[in-house]
């Protein structure tokens, strides 16, 4: 492979990995999958003809050749990003995009999308607002936000299917329910339950009622990070969207229900055409679900 095969993704992956010393953290920083980072690094090393990184004991360090290449890579990457910014300004790919999401999306996916937008389209500024399903839908209708991610929709706006978000049980580590092999909703009868008040309370209550479970709700918490902390501290158990536990599995035990419970999230936007910046952000949101860890 020769230098003509170099591309900006290779440079981004190399610089991110040299700073984060971890494939998973580098992938999160630049909005790539972990396998994508590995592939980009392998191709970059082949292109320059040298081993640039050494993998030892769960970390990644620069080799002597990598140290010399890093400074040049940063300069080239900066120049390429400035060139892209100039081109985007000429095509209207600038401005503010207001995005309304439910808390589960705001915990993981919205920051990831904002990173990708900032990386690829530095002329676009993302403003993130958090609300319940109903609030986000109303914000899109009223023009408070340009895009919305929510389980609600309405006839006067457009919406695209976005993600099937499974509802999971989280418990304190070592809780008896964490050891149940086939978990069904009736197992929650009488259990102290912390209810999410961030928008999915209605769907959770419907699931429990349909299963004949008389929920012992001891707390209602809107802030999802606070809810997860309470569960990890042993206050109770909770049912939360899978998106909420992508970064919390070290704090709590996570169990799937049988049969599974899920809600359908949709990407909302207004009728009448979108600006180039809003439409590009919409496209990035639509494709970002492929970057979710398994």
PDB file of C-alpha atoms in Angstrom:
ATOM      1  CA  UNK A   1       0.000   0.000   0.000  1.00  0.00           C
ATOM      2  CA  UNK A   2       1.289   3.511  -0.827  1.00  0.00           C
ATOM      3  CA  UNK A   3       0.667   7.009   0.493  1.00  0.00           C
ATOM      4  CA  UNK A   4      -2.073   7.537  -2.085  1.00  0.00           C
ATOM      5  CA  UNK A   5      -4.212   5.168   0.000  1.00  0.00           C
ATOM      6  CA  UNK A   6      -4.085   7.433   3.055  1.00  0.00           C
ATOM      7  CA  UNK A   7      -7.377   8.997   4.133  1.00  0.00           C
ATOM      8  CA  UNK A   8      -8.660  11.263   6.870  1.00  0.00           C
ATOM      9  CA  UNK A   9     -10.253   8.364   8.808  1.00  0.00           C
ATOM     10  CA  UNK A  10      -6.843   6.748   9.244  1.00  0.00           C
ATOM     11  CA  UNK A  11      -5.373   9.986  10.576  1.00  0.00           C
ATOM     12  CA  UNK A  12      -8.280  10.538  12.965  1.00  0.00           C
ATOM     13  CA  UNK A  13      -8.053   6.985  14.295  1.00  0.00           C
ATOM     14  CA  UNK A  14      -4.285   7.224  14.791  1.00  0.00           C
ATOM     15  CA  UNK A  15      -4.411  10.591  16.579  1.00  0.00           C
ATOM     16  CA  UNK A  16      -7.352   9.533  18.779  1.00  0.00           C
ATOM     17  CA  UNK A  17      -5.686   6.256  19.729  1.00  0.00           C
ATOM     18  CA  UNK A  18      -2.409   7.981  20.558  1.00  0.00           C
ATOM     19  CA  UNK A  19      -4.321  10.277  22.943  1.00  0.00           C
ATOM     20  CA  UNK A  20      -6.731   7.774  24.494  1.00  0.00           C
ATOM     21  CA  UNK A  21      -4.466   4.670  24.638  1.00  0.00           C
ATOM     22  CA  UNK A  22      -7.593   2.525  24.231  1.00  0.00           C
ATOM     23  CA  UNK A  23      -9.415   1.300  21.122  1.00  0.00           C
ATOM     24  CA  UNK A  24     -12.829   1.599  22.777  1.00  0.00           C
ATOM     25  CA  UNK A  25     -12.246   5.158  24.054  1.00  0.00           C
ATOM     26  CA  UNK A  26     -10.733   6.241  20.729  1.00  0.00           C
ATOM     27  CA  UNK A  27     -13.751   4.826  18.880  1.00  0.00           C
ATOM     28  CA  UNK A  28     -16.135   6.748  21.164  1.00  0.00           C
ATOM     29  CA  UNK A  29     -14.169   9.979  20.687  1.00  0.00           C
ATOM     30  CA  UNK A  30     -14.312   9.963  16.892  1.00  0.00           C
ATOM     31  CA  UNK A  31     -17.647   8.248  16.311  1.00  0.00           C
ATOM     32  CA  UNK A  32     -16.312   5.048  14.784  1.00  0.00           C
ATOM     33  CA  UNK A  33     -16.843   1.424  15.730  1.00  0.00           C
ATOM     34  CA  UNK A  34     -13.993  -0.272  17.570  1.00  0.00           C
ATOM     35  CA  UNK A  35     -13.453  -2.607  14.631  1.00  0.00           C
ATOM     36  CA  UNK A  36     -13.378   0.423  12.332  1.00  0.00           C
ATOM     37  CA  UNK A  37     -10.582   1.969  14.399  1.00  0.00           C
ATOM     38  CA  UNK A  38      -8.617  -1.286  14.328  1.00  0.00           C
ATOM     39  CA  UNK A  39      -8.994  -1.525  10.546  1.00  0.00           C
ATOM     40  CA  UNK A  40      -7.978   2.118  10.028  1.00  0.00           C
ATOM     41  CA  UNK A  41      -4.849   1.705  12.201  1.00  0.00           C
ATOM     42  CA  UNK A  42      -3.838  -1.461  10.382  1.00  0.00           C
ATOM     43  CA  UNK A  43      -4.175   0.261   6.991  1.00  0.00           C
ATOM     44  CA  UNK A  44      -2.345   3.367   8.232  1.00  0.00           C
ATOM     45  CA  UNK A  45       0.618   1.314   9.432  1.00  0.00           C
ATOM     46  CA  UNK A  46       0.710  -0.518   6.106  1.00  0.00           C
ATOM     47  CA  UNK A  47       0.604   2.779   4.210  1.00  0.00           C
ATOM     48  CA  UNK A  48       3.521   4.347   6.109  1.00  0.00           C
ATOM     49  CA  UNK A  49       5.457   1.078   6.266  1.00  0.00           C
ATOM     50  CA  UNK A  50       6.156   1.109  10.003  1.00  0.00           C
ATOM     51  CA  UNK A  51       4.769  -0.192  13.285  1.00  0.00           C
ATOM     52  CA  UNK A  52       3.343   2.882  14.995  1.00  0.00           C
ATOM     53  CA  UNK A  53       1.592   1.420  18.034  1.00  0.00           C
ATOM     54  CA  UNK A  54       2.401  -1.248  20.588  1.00  0.00           C
ATOM     55  CA  UNK A  55      -0.366  -3.097  22.432  1.00  0.00           C
ATOM     56  CA  UNK A  56       0.582  -4.175  25.965  1.00  0.00           C
ATOM     57  CA  UNK A  57      -1.513  -5.212  28.982  1.00  0.00           C
ATOM     58  CA  UNK A  58      -4.767  -3.659  27.839  1.00  0.00           C
ATOM     59  CA  UNK A  59      -3.257  -0.341  26.792  1.00  0.00           C
ATOM     60  CA  UNK A  60      -1.814   1.111  23.607  1.00  0.00           C
ATOM     61  CA  UNK A  61       1.429   3.084  23.401  1.00  0.00           C
ATOM     62  CA  UNK A  62       3.281   4.814  20.573  1.00  0.00           C
ATOM     63  CA  UNK A  63       6.435   3.256  19.217  1.00  0.00           C
ATOM     64  CA  UNK A  64       9.431   5.464  18.434  1.00  0.00           C
ATOM     65  CA  UNK A  65       8.215   5.675  14.835  1.00  0.00           C
ATOM     66  CA  UNK A  66       4.711   6.497  16.077  1.00  0.00           C
ATOM     67  CA  UNK A  67       6.039   9.398  18.161  1.00  0.00           C
ATOM     68  CA  UNK A  68       7.678  10.903  15.072  1.00  0.00           C
ATOM     69  CA  UNK A  69       4.598  10.396  12.890  1.00  0.00           C
ATOM     70  CA  UNK A  70       2.118  11.810  15.450  1.00  0.00           C
ATOM     71  CA  UNK A  71       3.156  15.460  15.165  1.00  0.00           C
ATOM     72  CA  UNK A  72       2.946  15.345  11.372  1.00  0.00           C
ATOM     73  CA  UNK A  73      -0.379  13.522  11.481  1.00  0.00           C
ATOM     74  CA  UNK A  74      -1.865  16.233  13.711  1.00  0.00           C
ATOM     75  CA  UNK A  75      -0.736  18.952  11.344  1.00  0.00           C
ATOM     76  CA  UNK A  76      -2.094  17.191   8.256  1.00  0.00           C
ATOM     77  CA  UNK A  77      -5.377  16.397  10.010  1.00  0.00           C
ATOM     78  CA  UNK A  78      -5.773  20.030  11.084  1.00  0.00           C
ATOM     79  CA  UNK A  79      -5.143  21.251   7.535  1.00  0.00           C
ATOM     80  CA  UNK A  80      -7.643  18.798   6.054  1.00  0.00           C
ATOM     81  CA  UNK A  81     -10.303  19.778   8.589  1.00  0.00           C
ATOM     82  CA  UNK A  82      -9.803  23.478   7.790  1.00  0.00           C
ATOM     83  CA  UNK A  83     -10.189  22.714   4.067  1.00  0.00           C
ATOM     84  CA  UNK A  84     -13.410  20.813   4.758  1.00  0.00           C
ATOM     85  CA  UNK A  85     -14.742  23.668   6.908  1.00  0.00           C
ATOM     86  CA  UNK A  86     -14.191  26.153   4.072  1.00  0.00           C
ATOM     87  CA  UNK A  87     -16.053  23.924   1.625  1.00  0.00           C
ATOM     88  CA  UNK A  88     -18.931  23.367   4.038  1.00  0.00           C
ATOM     89  CA  UNK A  89     -19.327  27.107   4.626  1.00  0.00           C
ATOM     90  CA  UNK A  90     -19.706  27.585   0.868  1.00  0.00           C
ATOM     91  CA  UNK A  91     -22.486  24.973   0.669  1.00  0.00           C
ATOM     92  CA  UNK A  92     -24.539  26.200   3.648  1.00  0.00           C
ATOM     93  CA  UNK A  93     -23.360  23.446   5.972  1.00  0.00           C
ATOM     94  CA  UNK A  94     -23.233  25.876   8.893  1.00  0.00           C
ATOM     95  CA  UNK A  95     -25.551  27.103  11.619  1.00  0.00           C
ATOM     96  CA  UNK A  96     -27.212  25.894  14.794  1.00  0.00           C
ATOM     97  CA  UNK A  97     -29.185  22.646  14.949  1.00  0.00           C
ATOM     98  CA  UNK A  98     -31.436  22.233  17.988  1.00  0.00           C
ATOM     99  CA  UNK A  99     -32.030  18.609  18.983  1.00  0.00           C
ATOM    100  CA  UNK A 100     -34.579  17.422  21.529  1.00  0.00           C
ATOM    101  CA  UNK A 101     -34.194  13.938  22.977  1.00  0.00           C
ATOM    102  CA  UNK A 102     -35.484  11.801  25.800  1.00  0.00           C
ATOM    103  CA  UNK A 103     -32.985  11.193  28.652  1.00  0.00           C
ATOM    104  CA  UNK A 104     -31.963   7.693  27.520  1.00  0.00           C
ATOM    105  CA  UNK A 105     -30.841   9.099  24.148  1.00  0.00           C
ATOM    106  CA  UNK A 106     -29.147  12.072  25.793  1.00  0.00           C
ATOM    107  CA  UNK A 107     -26.983   9.802  27.938  1.00  0.00           C
ATOM    108  CA  UNK A 108     -25.162   8.101  25.066  1.00  0.00           C
ATOM    109  CA  UNK A 109     -26.361   8.643  21.503  1.00  0.00           C
ATOM    110  CA  UNK A 110     -26.869  12.417  21.407  1.00  0.00           C
ATOM    111  CA  UNK A 111     -23.312  13.185  22.596  1.00  0.00           C
ATOM    112  CA  UNK A 112     -21.983  10.649  20.079  1.00  0.00           C
ATOM    113  CA  UNK A 113     -23.869  12.332  17.230  1.00  0.00           C
ATOM    114  CA  UNK A 114     -22.716  15.768  18.398  1.00  0.00           C
ATOM    115  CA  UNK A 115     -19.094  14.548  18.288  1.00  0.00           C
ATOM    116  CA  UNK A 116     -19.503  13.243  14.732  1.00  0.00           C
ATOM    117  CA  UNK A 117     -21.136  16.492  13.588  1.00  0.00           C
ATOM    118  CA  UNK A 118     -18.408  18.606  15.205  1.00  0.00           C
ATOM    119  CA  UNK A 119     -15.717  16.412  13.676  1.00  0.00           C
ATOM    120  CA  UNK A 120     -17.085  16.284  10.133  1.00  0.00           C
ATOM    121  CA  UNK A 121     -18.952  19.601   9.988  1.00  0.00           C
ATOM    122  CA  UNK A 122     -17.280  22.062  12.363  1.00  0.00           C
ATOM    123  CA  UNK A 123     -19.486  24.877  11.050  1.00  0.00           C
ATOM    124  CA  UNK A 124     -22.558  23.226  12.599  1.00  0.00           C
ATOM    125  CA  UNK A 125     -23.304  23.845  16.273  1.00  0.00           C
ATOM    126  CA  UNK A 126     -25.543  21.305  18.029  1.00  0.00           C
ATOM    127  CA  UNK A 127     -27.734  22.399  20.940  1.00  0.00           C
ATOM    128  CA  UNK A 128     -29.124  19.462  22.966  1.00  0.00           C
ATOM    129  CA  UNK A 129     -32.367  19.716  24.934  1.00  0.00           C
ATOM    130  CA  UNK A 130     -33.739  16.938  27.144  1.00  0.00           C
ATOM    131  CA  UNK A 131     -37.410  16.264  27.799  1.00  0.00           C
ATOM    132  CA  UNK A 132     -40.072  13.599  28.133  1.00  0.00           C
ATOM    133  CA  UNK A 133     -41.484  11.832  25.077  1.00  0.00           C
ATOM    134  CA  UNK A 134     -44.461  14.179  25.029  1.00  0.00           C
ATOM    135  CA  UNK A 135     -42.350  17.309  25.535  1.00  0.00           C
ATOM    136  CA  UNK A 136     -39.953  16.458  22.695  1.00  0.00           C
ATOM    137  CA  UNK A 137     -42.830  15.832  20.308  1.00  0.00           C
ATOM    138  CA  UNK A 138     -44.424  19.188  21.223  1.00  0.00           C
ATOM    139  CA  UNK A 139     -41.060  20.947  20.782  1.00  0.00           C
ATOM    140  CA  UNK A 140     -40.774  19.655  17.215  1.00  0.00           C
ATOM    141  CA  UNK A 141     -44.353  20.706  16.457  1.00  0.00           C
ATOM    142  CA  UNK A 142     -43.745  24.207  17.846  1.00  0.00           C
ATOM    143  CA  UNK A 143     -40.356  24.686  16.196  1.00  0.00           C
ATOM    144  CA  UNK A 144     -38.521  24.830  19.524  1.00  0.00           C
ATOM    145  CA  UNK A 145     -36.185  22.109  18.190  1.00  0.00           C
ATOM    146  CA  UNK A 146     -35.290  21.100  14.636  1.00  0.00           C
ATOM    147  CA  UNK A 147     -35.022  17.369  15.308  1.00  0.00           C
ATOM    148  CA  UNK A 148     -36.433  15.123  17.991  1.00  0.00           C
ATOM    149  CA  UNK A 149     -35.890  11.564  19.200  1.00  0.00           C
ATOM    150  CA  UNK A 150     -38.896  10.211  21.065  1.00  0.00           C
ATOM    151  CA  UNK A 151     -41.420   7.387  21.206  1.00  0.00           C
ATOM    152  CA  UNK A 152     -44.223   9.900  20.467  1.00  0.00           C
ATOM    153  CA  UNK A 153     -45.230  11.325  17.101  1.00  0.00           C
ATOM    154  CA  UNK A 154     -48.010  13.461  15.607  1.00  0.00           C
ATOM    155  CA  UNK A 155     -49.849  13.786  12.304  1.00  0.00           C
ATOM    156  CA  UNK A 156     -48.572  17.285  11.525  1.00  0.00           C
ATOM    157  CA  UNK A 157     -44.857  16.364  11.567  1.00  0.00           C
ATOM    158  CA  UNK A 158     -42.691  13.778   9.817  1.00  0.00           C
ATOM    159  CA  UNK A 159     -41.038  10.854  11.570  1.00  0.00           C
ATOM    160  CA  UNK A 160     -38.736   7.995  10.618  1.00  0.00           C
ATOM    161  CA  UNK A 161     -38.192   4.734  12.525  1.00  0.00           C
ATOM    162  CA  UNK A 162     -34.936   5.122  14.448  1.00  0.00           C
ATOM    163  CA  UNK A 163     -34.268   2.446  17.072  1.00  0.00           C
ATOM    164  CA  UNK A 164     -35.952  -0.407  18.913  1.00  0.00           C
ATOM    165  CA  UNK A 165     -34.947   0.259  22.521  1.00  0.00           C
ATOM    166  CA  UNK A 166     -35.381  -2.755  24.781  1.00  0.00           C
ATOM    167  CA  UNK A 167     -36.566  -2.221  28.341  1.00  0.00           C
ATOM    168  CA  UNK A 168     -34.308  -3.932  30.891  1.00  0.00           C
ATOM    169  CA  UNK A 169     -34.353  -4.597  34.611  1.00  0.00           C
ATOM    170  CA  UNK A 170     -31.479  -3.132  36.596  1.00  0.00           C
ATOM    171  CA  UNK A 171     -30.759  -4.262  40.150  1.00  0.00           C
ATOM    172  CA  UNK A 172     -28.026  -3.722  42.720  1.00  0.00           C
ATOM    173  CA  UNK A 173     -25.100  -6.124  42.218  1.00  0.00           C
ATOM    174  CA  UNK A 174     -25.815  -9.441  43.953  1.00  0.00           C
ATOM    175  CA  UNK A 175     -29.600  -8.913  44.050  1.00  0.00           C
ATOM    176  CA  UNK A 176     -31.643 -12.181  43.934  1.00  0.00           C
ATOM    177  CA  UNK A 177     -33.319 -11.183  40.657  1.00  0.00           C
ATOM    178  CA  UNK A 178     -29.917 -10.846  38.995  1.00  0.00           C
ATOM    179  CA  UNK A 179     -29.517 -14.623  39.331  1.00  0.00           C
ATOM    180  CA  UNK A 180     -32.923 -15.510  37.846  1.00  0.00           C
ATOM    181  CA  UNK A 181     -32.350 -17.403  34.606  1.00  0.00           C
ATOM    182  CA  UNK A 182     -35.652 -16.571  32.867  1.00  0.00           C
ATOM    183  CA  UNK A 183     -36.939 -13.259  34.164  1.00  0.00           C
ATOM    184  CA  UNK A 184     -40.627 -12.438  33.808  1.00  0.00           C
ATOM    185  CA  UNK A 185     -42.521  -9.385  35.014  1.00  0.00           C
ATOM    186  CA  UNK A 186     -44.467 -11.150  37.814  1.00  0.00           C
ATOM    187  CA  UNK A 187     -41.126 -11.617  39.601  1.00  0.00           C
ATOM    188  CA  UNK A 188     -41.308  -7.890  40.407  1.00  0.00           C
ATOM    189  CA  UNK A 189     -44.441  -8.284  42.553  1.00  0.00           C
ATOM    190  CA  UNK A 190     -43.760  -6.565  45.870  1.00  0.00           C
ATOM    191  CA  UNK A 191     -40.230  -5.513  44.926  1.00  0.00           C
ATOM    192  CA  UNK A 192     -39.293  -1.897  45.814  1.00  0.00           C
ATOM    193  CA  UNK A 193     -39.363  -0.240  42.393  1.00  0.00           C
ATOM    194  CA  UNK A 194     -37.763   3.059  41.415  1.00  0.00           C
ATOM    195  CA  UNK A 195     -39.850   4.398  38.547  1.00  0.00           C
ATOM    196  CA  UNK A 196     -38.349   6.501  35.807  1.00  0.00           C
ATOM    197  CA  UNK A 197     -40.281   9.756  35.494  1.00  0.00           C
ATOM    198  CA  UNK A 198     -38.342  10.838  32.419  1.00  0.00           C
ATOM    199  CA  UNK A 199     -40.936   9.835  29.859  1.00  0.00           C
ATOM    200  CA  UNK A 200     -41.167   6.048  29.788  1.00  0.00           C
ATOM    201  CA  UNK A 201     -43.252   5.735  32.980  1.00  0.00           C
ATOM    202  CA  UNK A 202     -46.443   5.238  30.965  1.00  0.00           C
ATOM    203  CA  UNK A 203     -45.115   2.333  28.895  1.00  0.00           C
ATOM    204  CA  UNK A 204     -43.540   0.674  31.954  1.00  0.00           C
ATOM    205  CA  UNK A 205     -46.813   1.020  33.908  1.00  0.00           C
ATOM    206  CA  UNK A 206     -48.704  -0.542  30.990  1.00  0.00           C
ATOM    207  CA  UNK A 207     -46.292  -3.492  30.880  1.00  0.00           C
ATOM    208  CA  UNK A 208     -46.717  -4.092  34.610  1.00  0.00           C
ATOM    209  CA  UNK A 209     -50.507  -3.739  34.523  1.00  0.00           C
ATOM    210  CA  UNK A 210     -50.821  -6.138  31.573  1.00  0.00           C
ATOM    211  CA  UNK A 211     -48.777  -8.704  33.537  1.00  0.00           C
ATOM    212  CA  UNK A 212     -51.006  -8.260  36.614  1.00  0.00           C
ATOM    213  CA  UNK A 213     -48.170  -6.816  38.689  1.00  0.00           C
ATOM    214  CA  UNK A 214     -49.131  -4.416  41.467  1.00  0.00           C
ATOM    215  CA  UNK A 215     -45.982  -2.285  41.389  1.00  0.00           C
ATOM    216  CA  UNK A 216     -44.481  -1.220  44.728  1.00  0.00           C
ATOM    217  CA  UNK A 217     -43.220   2.153  43.505  1.00  0.00           C
ATOM    218  CA  UNK A 218     -41.110   3.746  46.242  1.00  0.00           C
ATOM    219  CA  UNK A 219     -39.594   6.612  44.230  1.00  0.00           C
ATOM    220  CA  UNK A 220     -40.104   8.453  40.960  1.00  0.00           C
ATOM    221  CA  UNK A 221     -36.887   9.906  39.543  1.00  0.00           C
ATOM    222  CA  UNK A 222     -36.570  12.000  36.390  1.00  0.00           C
ATOM    223  CA  UNK A 223     -32.769  12.161  36.180  1.00  0.00           C
ATOM    224  CA  UNK A 224     -31.574   8.852  34.710  1.00  0.00           C
ATOM    225  CA  UNK A 225     -28.048   9.102  36.126  1.00  0.00           C
ATOM    226  CA  UNK A 226     -29.491   9.631  39.618  1.00  0.00           C
ATOM    227  CA  UNK A 227     -31.837   6.673  39.144  1.00  0.00           C
ATOM    228  CA  UNK A 228     -28.949   4.363  38.196  1.00  0.00           C
ATOM    229  CA  UNK A 229     -26.950   5.563  41.212  1.00  0.00           C
ATOM    230  CA  UNK A 230     -29.890   4.826  43.534  1.00  0.00           C
ATOM    231  CA  UNK A 231     -30.248   1.314  42.133  1.00  0.00           C
ATOM    232  CA  UNK A 232     -26.518   0.627  42.468  1.00  0.00           C
ATOM    233  CA  UNK A 233     -26.717   1.822  46.099  1.00  0.00           C
ATOM    234  CA  UNK A 234     -29.409  -0.740  46.906  1.00  0.00           C
ATOM    235  CA  UNK A 235     -32.432   1.556  47.192  1.00  0.00           C
ATOM    236  CA  UNK A 236     -34.493  -0.590  44.811  1.00  0.00           C
ATOM    237  CA  UNK A 237     -34.741  -2.050  41.320  1.00  0.00           C
ATOM    238  CA  UNK A 238     -35.876  -0.318  38.142  1.00  0.00           C
ATOM    239  CA  UNK A 239     -36.935  -0.883  34.543  1.00  0.00           C
ATOM    240  CA  UNK A 240     -35.032   1.364  32.136  1.00  0.00           C
ATOM    241  CA  UNK A 241     -34.322   1.627  28.393  1.00  0.00           C
ATOM    242  CA  UNK A 242     -31.274  -0.289  27.183  1.00  0.00           C
ATOM    243  CA  UNK A 243     -29.684   2.948  25.976  1.00  0.00           C
ATOM    244  CA  UNK A 244     -29.422   4.038  29.615  1.00  0.00           C
ATOM    245  CA  UNK A 245     -27.193   1.162  30.659  1.00  0.00           C
ATOM    246  CA  UNK A 246     -24.621   1.320  27.852  1.00  0.00           C
ATOM    247  CA  UNK A 247     -22.195   2.997  30.241  1.00  0.00           C
ATOM    248  CA  UNK A 248     -23.618   1.812  33.565  1.00  0.00           C
ATOM    249  CA  UNK A 249     -23.159  -1.964  33.476  1.00  0.00           C
ATOM    250  CA  UNK A 250     -20.253  -1.744  35.933  1.00  0.00           C
ATOM    251  CA  UNK A 251     -22.570  -0.138  38.515  1.00  0.00           C
ATOM    252  CA  UNK A 252     -25.646  -2.367  38.297  1.00  0.00           C
ATOM    253  CA  UNK A 253     -26.738  -5.866  37.311  1.00  0.00           C
ATOM    254  CA  UNK A 254     -28.718  -5.925  34.062  1.00  0.00           C
ATOM    255  CA  UNK A 255     -31.355  -8.514  33.144  1.00  0.00           C
ATOM    256  CA  UNK A 256     -33.519  -8.977  30.051  1.00  0.00           C
ATOM    257  CA  UNK A 257     -37.150 -10.004  30.332  1.00  0.00           C
ATOM    258  CA  UNK A 258     -38.644 -13.059  28.670  1.00  0.00           C
ATOM    259  CA  UNK A 259     -40.527 -12.288  26.541  1.00  0.00           C
ATOM    260  CA  UNK A 260     -38.649  -9.078  25.781  1.00  0.00           C
ATOM    261  CA  UNK A 261     -40.101  -5.619  26.348  1.00  0.00           C
ATOM    262  CA  UNK A 262     -39.267  -2.764  23.981  1.00  0.00           C
ATOM    263  CA  UNK A 263     -40.328   0.667  22.788  1.00  0.00           C
ATOM    264  CA  UNK A 264     -39.913   2.126  19.304  1.00  0.00           C
ATOM    265  CA  UNK A 265     -38.052   5.428  19.103  1.00  0.00           C
ATOM    266  CA  UNK A 266     -38.558   7.687  16.097  1.00  0.00           C
ATOM    267  CA  UNK A 267     -36.664  10.588  14.542  1.00  0.00           C
ATOM    268  CA  UNK A 268     -39.008  13.585  14.247  1.00  0.00           C
ATOM    269  CA  UNK A 269     -38.740  16.705  12.079  1.00  0.00           C
ATOM    270  CA  UNK A 270     -41.076  19.293  10.628  1.00  0.00           C
ATOM    271  CA  UNK A 271     -42.642  19.328   7.174  1.00  0.00           C
ATOM    272  CA  UNK A 272     -41.587  21.881   4.581  1.00  0.00           C
ATOM    273  CA  UNK A 273     -37.936  21.090   3.950  1.00  0.00           C
ATOM    274  CA  UNK A 274     -34.821  21.189   6.079  1.00  0.00           C
ATOM    275  CA  UNK A 275     -31.729  23.365   5.866  1.00  0.00           C
ATOM    276  CA  UNK A 276     -28.547  21.595   4.688  1.00  0.00           C
ATOM    277  CA  UNK A 277     -27.179  21.608   8.251  1.00  0.00           C
ATOM    278  CA  UNK A 278     -30.360  20.176   9.789  1.00  0.00           C
ATOM    279  CA  UNK A 279     -30.724  17.553   7.078  1.00  0.00           C
ATOM    280  CA  UNK A 280     -27.103  16.437   7.463  1.00  0.00           C
ATOM    281  CA  UNK A 281     -27.529  16.144  11.238  1.00  0.00           C
ATOM    282  CA  UNK A 282     -30.702  14.117  10.624  1.00  0.00           C
ATOM    283  CA  UNK A 283     -28.763  11.752   8.351  1.00  0.00           C
ATOM    284  CA  UNK A 284     -25.990  11.358  10.939  1.00  0.00           C
ATOM    285  CA  UNK A 285     -28.563  10.554  13.629  1.00  0.00           C
ATOM    286  CA  UNK A 286     -30.213   8.025  11.312  1.00  0.00           C
ATOM    287  CA  UNK A 287     -26.943   6.160  10.725  1.00  0.00           C
ATOM    288  CA  UNK A 288     -25.450   6.495  14.240  1.00  0.00           C
ATOM    289  CA  UNK A 289     -27.340   3.480  15.615  1.00  0.00           C
ATOM    290  CA  UNK A 290     -24.868   1.279  13.711  1.00  0.00           C
ATOM    291  CA  UNK A 291     -22.156   2.505  16.121  1.00  0.00           C
ATOM    292  CA  UNK A 292     -23.907   1.152  19.220  1.00  0.00           C
ATOM    293  CA  UNK A 293     -21.828  -1.479  21.060  1.00  0.00           C
ATOM    294  CA  UNK A 294     -23.255  -4.977  21.062  1.00  0.00           C
TER     295      UNK A 294
END
